[in-house]
CSV table of C-alpha atoms in Angstrom, one decimal:
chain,number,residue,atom,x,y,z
O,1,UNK,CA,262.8,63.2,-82.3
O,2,UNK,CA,263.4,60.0,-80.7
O,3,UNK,CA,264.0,59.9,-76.6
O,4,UNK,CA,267.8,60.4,-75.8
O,5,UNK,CA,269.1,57.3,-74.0
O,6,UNK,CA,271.3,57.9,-70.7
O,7,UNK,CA,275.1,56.2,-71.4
O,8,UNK,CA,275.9,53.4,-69.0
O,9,UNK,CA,277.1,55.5,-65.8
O,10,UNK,CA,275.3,58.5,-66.5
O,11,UNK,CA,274.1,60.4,-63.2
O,12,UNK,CA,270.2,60.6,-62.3
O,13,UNK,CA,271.6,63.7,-60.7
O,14,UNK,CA,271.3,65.9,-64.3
O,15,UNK,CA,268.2,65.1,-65.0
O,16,UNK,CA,266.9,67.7,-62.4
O,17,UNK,CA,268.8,70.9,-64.0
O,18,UNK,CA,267.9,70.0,-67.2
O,19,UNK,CA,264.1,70.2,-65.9
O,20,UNK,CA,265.3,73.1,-64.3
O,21,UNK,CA,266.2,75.2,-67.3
O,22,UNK,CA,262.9,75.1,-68.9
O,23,UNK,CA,260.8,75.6,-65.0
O,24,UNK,CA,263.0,78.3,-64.6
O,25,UNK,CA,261.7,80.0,-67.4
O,26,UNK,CA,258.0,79.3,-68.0
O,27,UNK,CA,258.4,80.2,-64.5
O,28,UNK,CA,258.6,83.5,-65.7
O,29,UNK,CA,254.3,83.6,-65.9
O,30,UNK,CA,254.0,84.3,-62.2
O,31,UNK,CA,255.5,87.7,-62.7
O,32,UNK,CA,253.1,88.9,-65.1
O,33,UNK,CA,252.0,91.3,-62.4
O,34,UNK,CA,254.9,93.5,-62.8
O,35,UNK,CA,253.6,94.0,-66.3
O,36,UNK,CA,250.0,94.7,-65.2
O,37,UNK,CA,250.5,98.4,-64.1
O,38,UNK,CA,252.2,99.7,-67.4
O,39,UNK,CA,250.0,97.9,-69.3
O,40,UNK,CA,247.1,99.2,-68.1
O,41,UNK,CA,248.8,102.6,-68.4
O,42,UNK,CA,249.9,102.2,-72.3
O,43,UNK,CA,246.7,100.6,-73.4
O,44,UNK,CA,244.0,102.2,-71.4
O,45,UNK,CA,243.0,98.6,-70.0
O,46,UNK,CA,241.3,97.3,-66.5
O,47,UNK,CA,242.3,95.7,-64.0
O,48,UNK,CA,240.5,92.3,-65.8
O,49,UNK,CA,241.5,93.2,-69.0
O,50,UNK,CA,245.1,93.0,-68.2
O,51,UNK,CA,244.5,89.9,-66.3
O,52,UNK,CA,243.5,88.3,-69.7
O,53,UNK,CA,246.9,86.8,-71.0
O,54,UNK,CA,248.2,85.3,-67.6
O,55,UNK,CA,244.6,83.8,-67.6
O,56,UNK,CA,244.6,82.4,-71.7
O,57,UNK,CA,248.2,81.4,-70.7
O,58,UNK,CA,247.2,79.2,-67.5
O,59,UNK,CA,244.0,77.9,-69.3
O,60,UNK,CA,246.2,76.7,-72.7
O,61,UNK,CA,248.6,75.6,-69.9
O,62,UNK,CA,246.0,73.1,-68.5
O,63,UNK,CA,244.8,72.3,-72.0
O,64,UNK,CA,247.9,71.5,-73.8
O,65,UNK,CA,249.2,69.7,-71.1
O,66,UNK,CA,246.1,67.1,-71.5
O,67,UNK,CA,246.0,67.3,-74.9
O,68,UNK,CA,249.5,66.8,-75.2
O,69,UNK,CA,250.9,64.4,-72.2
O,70,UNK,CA,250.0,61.0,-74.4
O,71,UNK,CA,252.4,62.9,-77.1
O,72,UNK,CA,255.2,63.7,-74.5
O,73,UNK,CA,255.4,60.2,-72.6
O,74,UNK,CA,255.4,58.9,-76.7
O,75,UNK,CA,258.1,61.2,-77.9
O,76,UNK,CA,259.8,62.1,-75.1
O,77,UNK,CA,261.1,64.6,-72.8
O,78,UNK,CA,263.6,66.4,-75.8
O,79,UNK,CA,260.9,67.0,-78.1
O,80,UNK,CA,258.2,68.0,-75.3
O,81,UNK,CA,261.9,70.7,-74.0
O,82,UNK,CA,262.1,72.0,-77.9
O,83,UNK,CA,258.2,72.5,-78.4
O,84,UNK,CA,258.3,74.2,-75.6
O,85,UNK,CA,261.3,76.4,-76.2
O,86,UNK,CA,259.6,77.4,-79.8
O,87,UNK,CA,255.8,78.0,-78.0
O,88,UNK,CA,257.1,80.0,-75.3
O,89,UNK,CA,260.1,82.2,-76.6
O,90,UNK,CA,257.9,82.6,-79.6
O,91,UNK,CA,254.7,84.0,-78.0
O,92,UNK,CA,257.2,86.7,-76.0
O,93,UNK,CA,258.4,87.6,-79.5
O,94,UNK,CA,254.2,88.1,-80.6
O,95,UNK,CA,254.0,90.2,-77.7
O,96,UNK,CA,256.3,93.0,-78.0
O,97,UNK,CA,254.9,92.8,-81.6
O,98,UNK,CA,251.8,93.7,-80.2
O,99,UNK,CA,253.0,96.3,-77.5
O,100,UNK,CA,255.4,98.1,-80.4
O,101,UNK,CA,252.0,98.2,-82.8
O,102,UNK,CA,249.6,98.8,-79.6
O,103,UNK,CA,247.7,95.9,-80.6
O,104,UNK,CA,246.1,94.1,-77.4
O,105,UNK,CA,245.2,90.9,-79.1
O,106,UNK,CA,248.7,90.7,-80.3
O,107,UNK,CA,249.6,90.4,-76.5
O,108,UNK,CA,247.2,88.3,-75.6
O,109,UNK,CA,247.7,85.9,-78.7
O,110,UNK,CA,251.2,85.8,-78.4
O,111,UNK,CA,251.7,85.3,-74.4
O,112,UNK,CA,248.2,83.7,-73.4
O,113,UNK,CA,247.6,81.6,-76.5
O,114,UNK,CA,251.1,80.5,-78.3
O,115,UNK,CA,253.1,80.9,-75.1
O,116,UNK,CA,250.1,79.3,-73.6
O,117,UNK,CA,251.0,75.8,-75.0
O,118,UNK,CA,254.7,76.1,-74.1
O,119,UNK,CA,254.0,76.6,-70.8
O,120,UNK,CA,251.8,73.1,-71.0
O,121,UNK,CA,254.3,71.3,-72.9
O,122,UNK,CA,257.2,72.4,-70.9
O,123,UNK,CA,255.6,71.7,-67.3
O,124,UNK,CA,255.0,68.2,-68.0
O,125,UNK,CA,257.9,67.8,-70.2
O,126,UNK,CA,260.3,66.4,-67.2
O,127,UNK,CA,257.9,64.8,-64.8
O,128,UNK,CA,257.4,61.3,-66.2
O,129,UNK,CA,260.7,61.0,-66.8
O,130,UNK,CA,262.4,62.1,-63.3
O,131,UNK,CA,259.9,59.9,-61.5
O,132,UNK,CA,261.4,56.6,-63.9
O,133,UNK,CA,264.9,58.5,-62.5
O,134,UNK,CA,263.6,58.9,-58.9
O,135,UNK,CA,261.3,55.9,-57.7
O,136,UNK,CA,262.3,56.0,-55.1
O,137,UNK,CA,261.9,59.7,-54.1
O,138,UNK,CA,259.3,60.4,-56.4
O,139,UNK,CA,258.1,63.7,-54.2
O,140,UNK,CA,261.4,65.1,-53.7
O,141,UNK,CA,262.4,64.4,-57.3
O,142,UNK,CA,259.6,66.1,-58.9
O,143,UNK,CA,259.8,69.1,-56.5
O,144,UNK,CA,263.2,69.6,-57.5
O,145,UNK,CA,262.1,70.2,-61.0
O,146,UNK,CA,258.5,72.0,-60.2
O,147,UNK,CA,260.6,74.3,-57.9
O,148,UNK,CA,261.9,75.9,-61.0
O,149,UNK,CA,258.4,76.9,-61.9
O,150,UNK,CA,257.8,78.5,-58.9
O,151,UNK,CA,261.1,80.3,-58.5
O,152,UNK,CA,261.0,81.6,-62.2
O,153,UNK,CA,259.6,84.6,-60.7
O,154,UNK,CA,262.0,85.1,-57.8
O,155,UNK,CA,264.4,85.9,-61.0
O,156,UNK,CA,261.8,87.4,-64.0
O,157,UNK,CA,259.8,89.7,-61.1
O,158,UNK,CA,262.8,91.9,-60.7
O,159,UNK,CA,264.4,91.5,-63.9
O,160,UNK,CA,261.5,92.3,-65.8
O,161,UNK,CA,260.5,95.6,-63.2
O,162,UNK,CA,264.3,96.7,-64.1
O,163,UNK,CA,264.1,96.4,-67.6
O,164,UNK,CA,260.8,98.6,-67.4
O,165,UNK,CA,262.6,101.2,-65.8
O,166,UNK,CA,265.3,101.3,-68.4
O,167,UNK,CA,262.9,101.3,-71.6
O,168,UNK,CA,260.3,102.8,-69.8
O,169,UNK,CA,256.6,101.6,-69.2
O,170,UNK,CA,255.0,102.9,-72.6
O,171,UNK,CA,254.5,100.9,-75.1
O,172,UNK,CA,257.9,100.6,-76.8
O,173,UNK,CA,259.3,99.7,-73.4
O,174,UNK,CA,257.1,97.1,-72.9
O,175,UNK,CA,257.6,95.6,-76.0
O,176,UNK,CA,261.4,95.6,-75.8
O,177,UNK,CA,260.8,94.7,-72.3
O,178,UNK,CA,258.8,91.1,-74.2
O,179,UNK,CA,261.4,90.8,-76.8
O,180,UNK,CA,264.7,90.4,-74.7
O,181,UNK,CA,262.6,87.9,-72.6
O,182,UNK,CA,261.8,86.1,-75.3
O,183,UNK,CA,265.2,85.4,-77.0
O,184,UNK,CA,266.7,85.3,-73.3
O,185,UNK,CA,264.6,82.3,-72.4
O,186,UNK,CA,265.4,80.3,-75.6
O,187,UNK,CA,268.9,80.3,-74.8
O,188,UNK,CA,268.4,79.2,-71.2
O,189,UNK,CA,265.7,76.6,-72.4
O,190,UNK,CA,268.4,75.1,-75.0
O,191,UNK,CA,270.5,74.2,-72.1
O,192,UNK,CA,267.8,71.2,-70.6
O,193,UNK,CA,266.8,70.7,-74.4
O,194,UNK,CA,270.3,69.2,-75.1
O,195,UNK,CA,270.8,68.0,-71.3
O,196,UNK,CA,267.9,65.5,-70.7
O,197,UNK,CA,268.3,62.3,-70.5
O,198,UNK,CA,265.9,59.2,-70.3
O,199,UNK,CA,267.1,55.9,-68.2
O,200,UNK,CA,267.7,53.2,-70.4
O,201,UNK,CA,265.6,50.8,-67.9
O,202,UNK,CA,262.1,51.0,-66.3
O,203,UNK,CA,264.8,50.1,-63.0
O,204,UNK,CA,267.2,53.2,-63.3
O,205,UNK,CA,268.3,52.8,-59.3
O,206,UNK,CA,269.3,49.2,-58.4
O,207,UNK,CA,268.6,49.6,-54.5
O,208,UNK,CA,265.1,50.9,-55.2
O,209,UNK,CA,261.9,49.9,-56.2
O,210,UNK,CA,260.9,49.2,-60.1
O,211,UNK,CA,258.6,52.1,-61.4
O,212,UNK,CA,256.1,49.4,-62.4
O,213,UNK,CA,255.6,47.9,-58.9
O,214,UNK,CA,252.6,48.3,-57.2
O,215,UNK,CA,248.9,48.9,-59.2
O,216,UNK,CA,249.2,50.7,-62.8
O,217,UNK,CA,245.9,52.3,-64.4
O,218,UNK,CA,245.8,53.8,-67.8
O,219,UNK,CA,245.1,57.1,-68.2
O,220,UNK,CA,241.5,56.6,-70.0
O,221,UNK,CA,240.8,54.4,-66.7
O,222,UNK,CA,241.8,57.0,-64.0
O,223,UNK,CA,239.6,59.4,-65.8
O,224,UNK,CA,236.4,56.7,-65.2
O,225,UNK,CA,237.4,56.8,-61.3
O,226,UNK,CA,236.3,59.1,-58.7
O,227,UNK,CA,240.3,59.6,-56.9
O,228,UNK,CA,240.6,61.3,-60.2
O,229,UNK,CA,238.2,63.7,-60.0
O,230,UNK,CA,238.5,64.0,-56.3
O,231,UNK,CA,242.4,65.3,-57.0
O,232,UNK,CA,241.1,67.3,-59.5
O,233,UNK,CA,238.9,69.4,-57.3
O,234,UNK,CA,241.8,69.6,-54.5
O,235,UNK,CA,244.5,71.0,-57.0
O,236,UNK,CA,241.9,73.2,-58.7
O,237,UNK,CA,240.4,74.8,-55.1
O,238,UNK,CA,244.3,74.9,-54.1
O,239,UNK,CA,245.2,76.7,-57.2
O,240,UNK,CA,242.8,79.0,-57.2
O,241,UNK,CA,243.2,80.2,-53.5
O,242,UNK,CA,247.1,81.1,-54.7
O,243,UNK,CA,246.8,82.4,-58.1
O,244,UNK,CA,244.1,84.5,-56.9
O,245,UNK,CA,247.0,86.6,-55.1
O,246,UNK,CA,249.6,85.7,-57.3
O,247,UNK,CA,248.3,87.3,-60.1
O,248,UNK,CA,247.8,90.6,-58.1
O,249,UNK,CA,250.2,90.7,-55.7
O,250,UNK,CA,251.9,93.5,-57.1
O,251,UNK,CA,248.4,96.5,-56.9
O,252,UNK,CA,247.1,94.1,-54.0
O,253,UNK,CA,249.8,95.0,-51.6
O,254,UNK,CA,249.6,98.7,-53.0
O,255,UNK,CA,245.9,98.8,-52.4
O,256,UNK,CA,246.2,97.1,-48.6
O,257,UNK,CA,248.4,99.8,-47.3
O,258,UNK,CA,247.8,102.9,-49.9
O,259,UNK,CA,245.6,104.6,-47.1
O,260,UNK,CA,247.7,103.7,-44.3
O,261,UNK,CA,251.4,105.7,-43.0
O,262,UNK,CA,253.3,103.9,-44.9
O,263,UNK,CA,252.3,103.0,-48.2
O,264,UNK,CA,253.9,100.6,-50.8
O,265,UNK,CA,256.4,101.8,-53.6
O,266,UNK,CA,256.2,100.0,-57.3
O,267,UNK,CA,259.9,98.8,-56.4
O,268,UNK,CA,258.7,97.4,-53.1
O,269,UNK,CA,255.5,96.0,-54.4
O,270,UNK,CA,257.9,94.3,-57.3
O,271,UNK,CA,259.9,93.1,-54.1
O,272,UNK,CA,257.0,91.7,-52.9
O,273,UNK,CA,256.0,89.5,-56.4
O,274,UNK,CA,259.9,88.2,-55.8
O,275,UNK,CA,259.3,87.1,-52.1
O,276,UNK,CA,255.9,85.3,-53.0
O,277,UNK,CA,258.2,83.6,-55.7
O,278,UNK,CA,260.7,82.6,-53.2
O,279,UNK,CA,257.6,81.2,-51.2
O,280,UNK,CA,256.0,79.6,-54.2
O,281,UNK,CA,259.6,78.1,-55.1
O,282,UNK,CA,260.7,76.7,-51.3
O,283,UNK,CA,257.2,75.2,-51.0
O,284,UNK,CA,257.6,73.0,-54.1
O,285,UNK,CA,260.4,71.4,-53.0
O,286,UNK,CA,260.1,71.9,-48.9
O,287,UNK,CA,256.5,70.5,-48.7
O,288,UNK,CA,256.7,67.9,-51.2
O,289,UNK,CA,260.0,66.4,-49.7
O,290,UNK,CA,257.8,66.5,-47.0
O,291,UNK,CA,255.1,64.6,-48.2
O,292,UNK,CA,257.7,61.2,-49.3
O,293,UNK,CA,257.4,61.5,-45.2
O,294,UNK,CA,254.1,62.2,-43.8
O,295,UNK,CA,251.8,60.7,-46.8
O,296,UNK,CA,250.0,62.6,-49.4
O,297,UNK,CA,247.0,63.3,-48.4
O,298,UNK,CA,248.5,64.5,-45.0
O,299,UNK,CA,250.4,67.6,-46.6
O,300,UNK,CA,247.0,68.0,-48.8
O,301,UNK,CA,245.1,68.9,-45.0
O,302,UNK,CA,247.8,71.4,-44.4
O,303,UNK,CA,247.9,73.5,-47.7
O,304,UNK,CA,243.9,72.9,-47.5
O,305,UNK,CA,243.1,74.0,-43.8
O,306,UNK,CA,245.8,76.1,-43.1
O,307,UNK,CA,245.7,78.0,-46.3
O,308,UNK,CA,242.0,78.5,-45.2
O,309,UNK,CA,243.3,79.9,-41.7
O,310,UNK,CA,246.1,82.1,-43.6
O,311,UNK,CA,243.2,83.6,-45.6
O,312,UNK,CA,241.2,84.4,-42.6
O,313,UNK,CA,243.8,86.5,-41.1
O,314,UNK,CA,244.9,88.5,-44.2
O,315,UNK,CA,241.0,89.2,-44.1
O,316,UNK,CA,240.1,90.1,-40.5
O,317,UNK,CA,243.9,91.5,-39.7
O,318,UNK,CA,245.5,92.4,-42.9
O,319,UNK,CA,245.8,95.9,-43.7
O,320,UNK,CA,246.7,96.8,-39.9
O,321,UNK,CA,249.9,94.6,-40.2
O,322,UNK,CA,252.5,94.7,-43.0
O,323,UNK,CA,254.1,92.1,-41.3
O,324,UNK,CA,251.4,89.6,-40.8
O,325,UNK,CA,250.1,90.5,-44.5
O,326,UNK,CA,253.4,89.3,-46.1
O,327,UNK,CA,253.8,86.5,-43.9
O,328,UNK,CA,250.3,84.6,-44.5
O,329,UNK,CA,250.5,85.9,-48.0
O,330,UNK,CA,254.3,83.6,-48.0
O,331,UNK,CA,252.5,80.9,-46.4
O,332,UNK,CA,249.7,80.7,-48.8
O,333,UNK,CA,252.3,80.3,-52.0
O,334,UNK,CA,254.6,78.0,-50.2
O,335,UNK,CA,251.1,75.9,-50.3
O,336,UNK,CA,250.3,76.8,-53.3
O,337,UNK,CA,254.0,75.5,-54.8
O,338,UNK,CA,253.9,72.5,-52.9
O,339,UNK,CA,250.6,71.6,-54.2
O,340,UNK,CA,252.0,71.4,-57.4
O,341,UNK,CA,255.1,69.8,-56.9
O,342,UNK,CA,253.2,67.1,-54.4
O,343,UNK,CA,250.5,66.3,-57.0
O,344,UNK,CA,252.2,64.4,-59.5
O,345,UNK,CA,253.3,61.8,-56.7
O,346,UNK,CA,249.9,61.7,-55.6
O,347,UNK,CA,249.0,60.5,-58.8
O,348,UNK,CA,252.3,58.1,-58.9
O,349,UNK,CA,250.8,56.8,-55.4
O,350,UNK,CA,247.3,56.3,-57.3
O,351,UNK,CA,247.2,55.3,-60.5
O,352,UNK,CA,251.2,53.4,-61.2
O,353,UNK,CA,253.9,55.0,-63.3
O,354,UNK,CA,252.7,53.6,-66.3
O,355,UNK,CA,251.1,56.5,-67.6
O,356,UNK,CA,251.2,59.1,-65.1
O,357,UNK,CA,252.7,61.8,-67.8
O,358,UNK,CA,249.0,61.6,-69.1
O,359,UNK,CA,247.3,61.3,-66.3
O,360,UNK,CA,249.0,64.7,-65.0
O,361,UNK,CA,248.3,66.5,-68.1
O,362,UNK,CA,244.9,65.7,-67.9
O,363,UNK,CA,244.5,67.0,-64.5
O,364,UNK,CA,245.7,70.2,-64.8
O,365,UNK,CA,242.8,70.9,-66.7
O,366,UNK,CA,241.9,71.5,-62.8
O,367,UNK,CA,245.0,74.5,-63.7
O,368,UNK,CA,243.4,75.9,-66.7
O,369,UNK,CA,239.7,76.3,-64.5
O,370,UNK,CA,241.6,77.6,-61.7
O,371,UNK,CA,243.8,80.0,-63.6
O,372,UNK,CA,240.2,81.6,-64.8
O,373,UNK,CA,238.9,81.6,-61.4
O,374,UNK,CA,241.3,83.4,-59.6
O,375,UNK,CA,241.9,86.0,-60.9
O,376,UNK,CA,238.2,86.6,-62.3
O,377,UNK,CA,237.4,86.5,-58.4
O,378,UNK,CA,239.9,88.9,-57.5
O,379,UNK,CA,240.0,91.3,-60.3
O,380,UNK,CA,236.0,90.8,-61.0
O,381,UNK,CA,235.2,91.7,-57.6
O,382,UNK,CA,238.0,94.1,-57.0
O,383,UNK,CA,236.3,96.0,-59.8
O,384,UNK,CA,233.1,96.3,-58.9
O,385,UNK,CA,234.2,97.6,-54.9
O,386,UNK,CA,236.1,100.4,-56.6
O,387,UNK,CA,233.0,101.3,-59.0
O,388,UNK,CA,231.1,101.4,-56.0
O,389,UNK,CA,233.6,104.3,-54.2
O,390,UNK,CA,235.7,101.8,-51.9
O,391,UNK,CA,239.5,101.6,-51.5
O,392,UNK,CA,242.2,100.0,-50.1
O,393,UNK,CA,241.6,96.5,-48.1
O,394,UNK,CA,238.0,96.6,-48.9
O,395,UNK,CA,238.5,95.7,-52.9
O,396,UNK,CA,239.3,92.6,-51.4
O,397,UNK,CA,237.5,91.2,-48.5
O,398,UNK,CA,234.6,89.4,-50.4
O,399,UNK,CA,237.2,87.5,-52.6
O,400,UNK,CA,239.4,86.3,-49.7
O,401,UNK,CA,235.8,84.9,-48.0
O,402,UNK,CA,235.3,83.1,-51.2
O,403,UNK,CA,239.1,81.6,-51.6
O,404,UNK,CA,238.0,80.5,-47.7
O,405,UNK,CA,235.0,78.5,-48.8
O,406,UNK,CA,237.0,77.2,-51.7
O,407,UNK,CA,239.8,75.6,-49.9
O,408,UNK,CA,237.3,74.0,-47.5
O,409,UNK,CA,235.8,72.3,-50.6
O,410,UNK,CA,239.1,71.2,-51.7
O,411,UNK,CA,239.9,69.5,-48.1
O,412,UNK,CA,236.7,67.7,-48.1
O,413,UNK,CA,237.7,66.4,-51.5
O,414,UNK,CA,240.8,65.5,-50.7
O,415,UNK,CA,239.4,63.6,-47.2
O,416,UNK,CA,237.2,61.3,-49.8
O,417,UNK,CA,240.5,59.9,-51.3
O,418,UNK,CA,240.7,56.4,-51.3
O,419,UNK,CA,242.9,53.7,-53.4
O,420,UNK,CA,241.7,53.2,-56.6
O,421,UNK,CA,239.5,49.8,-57.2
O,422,UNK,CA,241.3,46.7,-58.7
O,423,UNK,CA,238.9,46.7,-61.7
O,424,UNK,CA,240.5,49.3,-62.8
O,425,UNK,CA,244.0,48.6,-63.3
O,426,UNK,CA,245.6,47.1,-66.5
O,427,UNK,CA,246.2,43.7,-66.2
O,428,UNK,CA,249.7,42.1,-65.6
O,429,UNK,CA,250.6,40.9,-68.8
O,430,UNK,CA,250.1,44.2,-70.2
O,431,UNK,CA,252.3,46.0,-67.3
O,432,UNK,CA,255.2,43.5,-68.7
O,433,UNK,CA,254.6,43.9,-72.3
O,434,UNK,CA,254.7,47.7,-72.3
O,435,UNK,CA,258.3,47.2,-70.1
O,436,UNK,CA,259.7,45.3,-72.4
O,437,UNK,CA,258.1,47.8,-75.5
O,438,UNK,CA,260.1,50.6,-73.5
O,439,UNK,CA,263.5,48.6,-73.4
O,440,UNK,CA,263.3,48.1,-76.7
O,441,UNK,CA,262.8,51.7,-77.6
O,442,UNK,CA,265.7,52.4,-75.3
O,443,UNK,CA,267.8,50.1,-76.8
């Protein structure tokens, strides 16, 4: 499936909802909480055992995204948008096969391991391509886009919590529940599958700057450098310190205030999943906008060191303020968004545009470590507290220390930053030779 050239006059300005489509709905993984409770019901399962297919989901994520970003900056953002579409949709329909039959590694096939590599695919399907739209705002561009991922949940967290209450939380709910999800999303995914667009020059904006200005490393080189690895440890720490809620926001906020006056309902615990969504999604675009502004590595200190802070007071002051629990809890996954959405023009700041699609697959491998991390923390530790008699805030306490320690890695990583050595860029006859390789494959 060859690219799909933008006709002379075509508008930059629909390449973002066509990105949009497909965020929107592998977006839909941040809600998996919703699903955690009944699951556990139906099947008899822990805490960490229903953890397992967000976590095989977020590792395949990381994995197929490296594995696959050389593939998606060769074929495009159309066939990366339709492998996605069949991975995703495809694993929702293995899942309710596995809820109707009661088979857990069904589930975990389906939505960790097949819907795994859509979610991959279809994260790093549009950003290569929107920064060759957007050189010019390559943070605001790319947040647009990333946004969707975030917000998926904002729409899936109370759609899905609906749709349980309808079919019910046994098993056949569930899996009716995973089969109008899938089929939903393939429709909605078609519409940025036929949408996209790629420019038909490496110089889609006339006032701005080419994308192959300024130093360009390969992606075999950026892995030999230590920016790289540096980057890798900040999105990892950063992602691990927001998934580690994310995934269990929905019994977290139950737990926090179970003992207290006023406890939390399923439908307001659901409500809750959305808001951290809404965070997730305003932080992606918010924050990296931002960043075009104040610098990359700047907005890295904030989500690093006041993430750290926002952690400190959910631990010390948490469970004796609703308020002030929801409100660094927001704060934390507008951080957490906006380290996504910032990243990839990090990397365009690094290493060039000319491969950055790979590069960016490659580093959220950082994702898939992180999307193990987080929730084993959490779920590992909140556990063992409740095996031990405790309740309530104090499931919790020794993780949020940990996600403390964690982001101050990730800040020291991200101080030790520095441009990337002239020996290892590509040379400038190569820079022009692959330009001119891409207008001819345009043409």
């Amino acid at each position: 499936m060859s690219p799909p050239v933008a006709p002379p006059g075509w508008s930059r300005w629909l390449v973002p909802p066509a990105a949009l489509s497909v965020h929107l709905s592998i977006g839909q993984a941040y809600a998996w909480s919703v699903f955690k409770p009944p699951l556990e019901s139906a099947l008899g399962l822990s805490g960490t055992q229903s953890a397992l297919p967000f976590q095989l989901g977020i590792v395949m994520l990381g994995l197929s995204a490296a594995f696959g970003g050389t593939l998606v900056e060769r074929n495009g953002p159309r066939w990366a948008m339709t492998v996605a579409l069949l991975c995703f949709s495809s694993g929702f329909l293995l899942s309710a096969l596995g809820a109707s039959l009661e088979q857990y590694w069904l589930i975990v096939l389906g939505y960790g391991f097949v819907g795994g590599i859509g979610l991959g695919i279809g994260y790093i399907s549009p950003v290569s391509t929107l920064i060759k739209w957007f050189p010019d705002r390559p943070g605001m561009a790319t947040g647009i886009a990333i946004m969707g991922f975030g917000g998926g949940a904002l729409i899936a967290s109370p759609w899905s919590a609906q749709m349980l209450e309808s079919f019910g939380g046994d098993s056949s709910g569930i899996a009716l529940a995973f089969l109008v999800h899938g089929l939903s999303y393939a429709v909605f995914m078609l519409l940025g599958v036929l949408l996209v667009r790629v420019p038909r020059s490496e110089k889609p904006v006339e006032s701005g700057p080419s994308v192959l200005a300024g130093p360009q490393v390969s992606a075999n080189q950026a892995l030999r450098t230590p920016q790289f690895w540096f980057l890798w440890i900040v999105l990892c720490m950063n992602v691990t310190a927001g998934i580690g809620i994310l995934e269990k926001a929905a019994p977290m906020i139950t737990d926090f205030f179970a003992d207290t006056s006023t406890p939390v309902s399923v439908t307001a615990a659901a409500g809750f999943v959305a808001l951290l969504s809404a965070a997730n999604m305003a932080g992606r675009i918010g924050w990296s906008s931002t960043s075009d502004l104040i610098g990359r590595k700047n907005i890295y200190r904030v989500y690093l060191g006041a993430g750290a802070l926002m952690y400190a007071l959910i631990a010390l002051f948490g469970d004796s303020s609703k308020p002030l629990f929801v409100l660094c809890a927001l704060v934390i996954l507008s951080f957490y968004g906006g380290g996504f959405a910032t990243v990839p023009a990090y990397l365009k700041d690094l290493f060039g545009t000319y491969q950055v699609g790979a590069i960016h697959g490659r580093l959220l491998t950082a994702w898939s470590t992180a999307g193990v991390l987080g929730p084993l923390i959490v779920n590992w530790i909140a556990d063992r507290q409740e095996e031990a008699g405790r309740h309530g805030a104090s499931l919790y306490g020794l993780s949020f220390v940990i996600m403390i320690g964690l982001l101050v890695v990730g800040f020291v990583a991200n101080e030790l930053v520095r441009p990337v050595d002239p020996r290892h860029h590509v040379p400038a006859p190569k820079e022009a030779a692959h330009g001119r390789r891409q207008q001819s494959e345009s043409a």
